[in-house]
Short mmCIF file of C-alpha atoms in Angstrom, two decimals:
data_model
loop_
_atom_site.label_atom_id
_atom_site.label_comp_id
_atom_site.label_asym_id
_atom_site.label_seq_id
_atom_site.Cartn_x
_atom_site.Cartn_y
_atom_site.Cartn_z
CA MET A 221 9.25 -8.07 -6.25
CA LEU A 222 8.66 -4.87 -4.94
CA THR A 223 12.80 -3.89 -6.08
CA LEU A 224 11.92 -5.34 -10.20
CA VAL A 225 8.30 -3.13 -9.94
CA LEU A 226 10.65 -0.36 -8.84
CA THR A 227 12.96 -0.33 -11.71
CA LEU A 228 9.79 -1.06 -14.10
CA ALA A 229 8.81 2.22 -12.23
CA MET A 230 11.22 4.23 -12.88
CA LEU A 231 11.61 3.53 -16.38
CA LEU A 232 8.29 4.64 -17.08
CA SER A 233 8.26 7.40 -14.85
CA VAL A 234 10.86 8.36 -17.77
CA MET A 235 8.63 7.58 -20.54
CA VAL A 236 5.44 8.16 -18.80
CA VAL A 237 6.14 11.54 -18.44
CA GLY A 238 8.54 12.30 -21.89
CA ALA A 239 6.75 11.55 -23.92
CA GLY A 240 3.05 13.41 -21.70
CA ALA A 241 1.22 9.65 -21.08
CA ALA A 242 -2.56 9.27 -20.94
CA THR A 243 -4.78 12.35 -20.73
CA PHE A 244 -8.42 12.23 -18.96
CA GLY A 245 -11.30 14.46 -19.49
CA ASP A 246 -10.30 15.32 -15.70
CA GLN A 247 -6.54 15.34 -16.10
CA GLU A 248 -6.30 19.27 -15.24
CA SER A 249 -7.63 18.03 -11.86
CA ILE A 250 -5.16 15.48 -10.81
CA THR A 251 -2.72 16.99 -8.68
CA ASN A 252 -0.08 14.18 -8.53
CA LYS A 253 0.10 13.65 -12.42
CA GLU A 254 3.57 11.71 -12.89
CA ALA A 255 2.10 9.41 -9.68
CA VAL A 256 -0.96 8.79 -11.45
CA ASP A 257 0.78 9.14 -15.31
CA VAL A 258 2.78 5.92 -14.22
CA CYS A 259 0.36 3.76 -11.23
CA THR A 260 -2.74 4.10 -14.31
CA THR A 261 0.32 3.08 -16.98
CA LEU A 262 1.45 0.31 -14.24
CA ASN A 263 -2.84 -0.74 -14.65
CA ILE A 264 -2.69 -0.69 -10.75
CA ILE A 265 -5.02 1.94 -10.74
CA GLY A 266 -7.07 2.59 -13.89
CA GLY A 267 -9.35 5.05 -15.53
CA TYR A 268 -13.62 5.23 -15.75
CA GLU A 269 -14.86 4.19 -19.23
CA ASP A 270 -15.89 7.69 -19.71
CA GLY A 271 -12.49 8.47 -19.91
CA THR A 272 -12.24 10.09 -16.41
CA PHE A 273 -10.05 9.30 -13.66
CA ARG A 274 -12.02 11.00 -11.14
CA PRO A 275 -9.48 11.84 -8.77
CA ALA A 276 -10.80 12.87 -5.63
CA GLY A 277 -12.81 9.47 -5.64
CA ASN A 278 -12.70 7.90 -2.18
CA VAL A 279 -10.73 4.42 -2.31
CA THR A 280 -12.11 1.28 -0.69
CA ARG A 281 -10.04 -0.89 1.19
CA ALA A 282 -11.29 -3.53 -1.30
CA GLU A 283 -9.83 -1.64 -4.40
CA MET A 284 -6.72 0.09 -2.14
CA CYS A 285 -6.03 -4.25 -1.72
CA LYS A 286 -5.75 -5.00 -5.39
CA MET A 287 -3.94 -2.05 -6.16
CA ILE A 288 -1.34 -4.19 -4.28
CA CYS A 289 -1.29 -6.73 -5.86
CA VAL A 290 -0.91 -5.33 -9.24
CA ALA A 291 2.15 -3.33 -7.81
CA LEU A 292 3.68 -6.46 -5.97
CA ASN A 293 2.94 -8.28 -10.00
CA GLY A 294 5.22 -5.97 -11.76
CA GLY A 295 1.37 -3.90 -13.13
CA LYS A 296 -0.40 -7.71 -14.29
CA GLU A 297 -2.83 -8.87 -12.71
CA PRO A 298 -2.06 -12.16 -10.49
CA SER A 299 -3.04 -15.77 -10.55
CA MET A 300 -4.35 -15.89 -7.45
CA GLY A 301 -5.64 -20.00 -8.14
CA SER A 302 -9.68 -21.20 -7.23
CA ASN A 303 -9.04 -21.70 -3.25
CA LEU A 304 -9.56 -19.31 -1.21
CA ILE A 305 -10.50 -19.03 1.55
CA ASN A 306 -12.42 -17.00 2.99
CA THR A 307 -11.48 -15.30 6.16
CA PHE A 308 -14.44 -12.91 6.80
CA ASN A 309 -17.93 -13.31 7.14
CA ASP A 310 -19.10 -10.23 4.34
CA VAL A 311 -16.07 -11.18 1.64
CA GLY A 312 -17.52 -14.13 -0.03
CA LYS A 313 -15.38 -16.22 -2.73
CA ASP A 314 -17.64 -14.68 -5.48
CA HIS A 315 -16.98 -11.01 -4.45
CA TRP A 316 -14.87 -9.25 -7.02
CA ALA A 317 -12.29 -8.96 -4.38
CA ALA A 318 -11.53 -11.86 -2.42
CA PRO A 319 -8.52 -13.11 -4.46
CA TYR A 320 -6.76 -9.56 -3.72
CA ILE A 321 -8.51 -10.02 0.31
CA GLU A 322 -6.70 -12.77 1.06
CA TYR A 323 -3.27 -12.40 -0.66
CA CYS A 324 -2.90 -9.42 1.08
CA VAL A 325 -4.74 -10.82 4.14
CA SER A 326 -2.14 -13.87 3.59
CA GLN A 327 0.60 -11.78 3.39
CA SER A 328 0.10 -10.28 6.72
CA ILE A 329 -0.66 -6.56 4.64
CA VAL A 330 -4.24 -6.44 5.59
CA GLY A 331 -6.53 -6.81 8.51
CA GLY A 332 -9.94 -6.93 9.44
CA VAL A 333 -12.50 -4.46 10.95
CA GLY A 334 -13.73 -6.86 14.42
CA GLY A 335 -16.18 -9.16 13.73
CA GLY A 336 -14.55 -11.35 11.21
CA ASN A 337 -15.98 -9.24 8.95
CA PHE A 338 -13.67 -6.56 6.23
CA ASN A 339 -15.49 -3.75 4.93
CA PRO A 340 -14.49 -4.08 1.13
CA ASN A 341 -17.15 -1.39 0.37
CA GLY A 342 -15.18 0.90 3.30
CA ASN A 343 -13.55 3.79 2.71
CA ILE A 344 -9.73 3.39 3.27
CA THR A 345 -8.19 5.52 5.55
CA GLY A 346 -4.39 7.27 4.46
CA THR A 347 -3.53 5.58 8.12
CA GLN A 348 -4.55 2.24 6.82
CA ALA A 349 -3.19 2.68 3.18
CA ALA A 350 -0.29 3.24 4.66
CA LYS A 351 -0.18 -0.24 6.27
CA MET A 352 -0.61 -1.99 4.53
CA LEU A 353 2.62 -0.51 2.17
CA LEU A 354 4.86 0.08 4.64
CA CYS A 355 4.08 -4.11 5.21
CA ILE A 356 5.31 -4.50 1.68
CA LEU A 357 7.78 -3.03 1.72
CA GLY A 358 8.80 -5.46 5.16
CA TYR A 359 7.78 -3.78 7.89
CA ASP A 360 6.16 -6.06 10.50
CA ALA A 361 2.88 -5.28 11.88
CA SER A 362 2.92 -6.70 14.86
CA ILE A 363 6.97 -5.83 15.86
CA ALA A 364 6.02 -2.34 14.29
CA GLY A 365 2.97 -1.98 16.59
CA TYR A 366 0.75 -1.36 13.63
CA VAL A 367 -1.70 -3.62 15.54
CA GLY A 368 -2.95 -4.59 19.68
CA ASN A 369 -2.34 -1.11 20.99
CA ASP A 370 -3.62 1.94 21.49
CA SER A 371 -1.27 4.50 19.60
CA TRP A 372 -1.47 1.57 16.76
CA GLU A 373 -1.97 5.16 13.80
CA MET A 374 0.82 6.94 15.71
CA LYS A 375 2.93 4.71 15.44
CA ILE A 376 2.04 3.68 11.24
CA ASN A 377 2.15 8.11 10.56
CA VAL A 378 5.40 8.19 12.29
CA ASP A 379 7.25 5.36 9.65
CA ALA A 380 5.07 6.36 7.09
CA SER A 381 6.60 9.98 7.42
CA SER A 382 10.44 8.06 7.59
CA LYS A 383 9.62 6.60 4.56
CA HIS A 384 7.98 9.13 3.18
CA LEU A 385 4.32 8.06 2.20
CA TYR A 386 3.17 11.10 2.22
CA ASP A 387 5.18 13.23 -0.05
CA GLY A 388 3.87 15.60 -1.97
CA ILE A 389 -0.27 14.99 -0.92
CA THR A 390 -0.48 19.34 0.98
CA GLY A 391 -2.49 18.77 3.66
CA ILE A 392 -3.53 15.00 3.84
CA ASP A 393 -5.29 14.19 6.47
CA ALA A 394 -4.43 10.95 7.42
CA SER A 395 -7.25 9.88 9.34
CA ALA A 396 -9.48 10.66 6.39
CA PRO A 397 -10.56 9.02 3.23
CA LEU A 398 -8.46 8.70 0.87
CA THR A 399 -8.55 10.21 -3.03
CA ARG A 400 -8.02 8.29 -6.27
CA ASP A 401 -5.17 10.95 -6.60
CA GLN A 402 -3.53 10.75 -3.43
CA ALA A 403 -3.23 6.81 -3.65
CA ALA A 404 -1.70 7.75 -6.33
CA GLN A 405 0.99 9.18 -4.87
CA MET A 406 1.43 6.89 -1.55
CA ILE A 407 2.30 4.29 -4.40
CA TRP A 408 4.59 6.21 -5.65
CA ASN A 409 6.35 7.17 -2.87
CA ALA A 410 6.39 3.59 -1.73
CA LEU A 411 7.52 2.27 -5.50
CA GLN A 412 10.64 4.76 -5.31
CA ALA A 413 11.07 3.94 -0.65
CA ASN A 414 14.19 1.43 0.38
CA GLU A 415 12.76 -1.94 1.56
CA VAL A 416 14.16 -2.72 5.21
CA GLU A 417 14.60 -5.89 6.98
CA TYR A 418 14.86 -6.93 10.54
CA VAL A 419 17.82 -7.49 12.13
CA ASN A 420 18.51 -9.35 16.46
CA THR A 421 20.75 -6.78 17.87
CA PHE A 422 21.23 -7.52 22.81
CA VAL A 423 20.45 -4.65 24.49
CA PRO A 424 20.57 -5.61 28.47
CA GLY A 425 17.25 -7.03 30.46
CA PRO A 426 16.70 -8.16 33.51
CA ASN A 427 18.98 -8.64 36.69
CA GLY A 428 21.71 -8.27 33.95
CA THR A 429 20.95 -10.16 30.97
CA LEU A 430 21.45 -9.71 27.99
CA ILE A 431 18.10 -10.30 25.76
CA SER A 432 18.01 -10.17 21.53
CA GLN A 433 15.40 -7.48 20.48
CA ALA A 434 14.32 -7.28 16.30
CA THR A 435 15.67 -3.55 14.49
CA VAL A 436 14.53 -2.41 11.64
CA ARG A 437 17.06 -1.52 9.26
CA ASP A 438 16.99 -0.09 5.53
CA LYS A 439 17.83 -3.41 3.49
CA VAL A 440 21.03 -4.44 2.91
CA VAL A 441 21.27 -5.39 -0.92
CA GLY A 442 24.25 -6.93 -2.21
#
């Protein structure tokens, strides 16, 4: 699915940039104009009714889940069905983002914040957004060490940097709330990145044995 989105996004970027795409009332305040043009054209990120984009506005955890789902569905609203499972105490079935959140949870793209909660209205950080994008590129959060250890942020940021997810975002503080402008750039970067896959290799184990170890690499196409 992501490969199809990439093809569509690349075509749109040529069309959008060449034609001058959507212009917001606060267009001059947008830093990553190409990324915003592509993401708004693909319906991944929308503007506001007053004609502004508000690039400095923060992205919530719920909003990021919606962006991910729309990106994975080629810019269209995905059909989530009605049989939702309530994973979190603070995300009821009537919450506007419940389908997007539950889908992301089902695909191991995102997790909770502890105590059975998701904190849908909390601001998402650059690192947390990078983790979601890495997962849609094929990284396994458990194997990659994104969960269950004290260095999870470092591991995410190392992989995010290797996949160029922070490219084009000058002076980003990955631990700070992510802005809409930055989110558009990170998503655009992810759409241009190679997906990954895991292969099992044998490495020396105890007492001269060989043990199988999962190693990540760029996915081989064709």
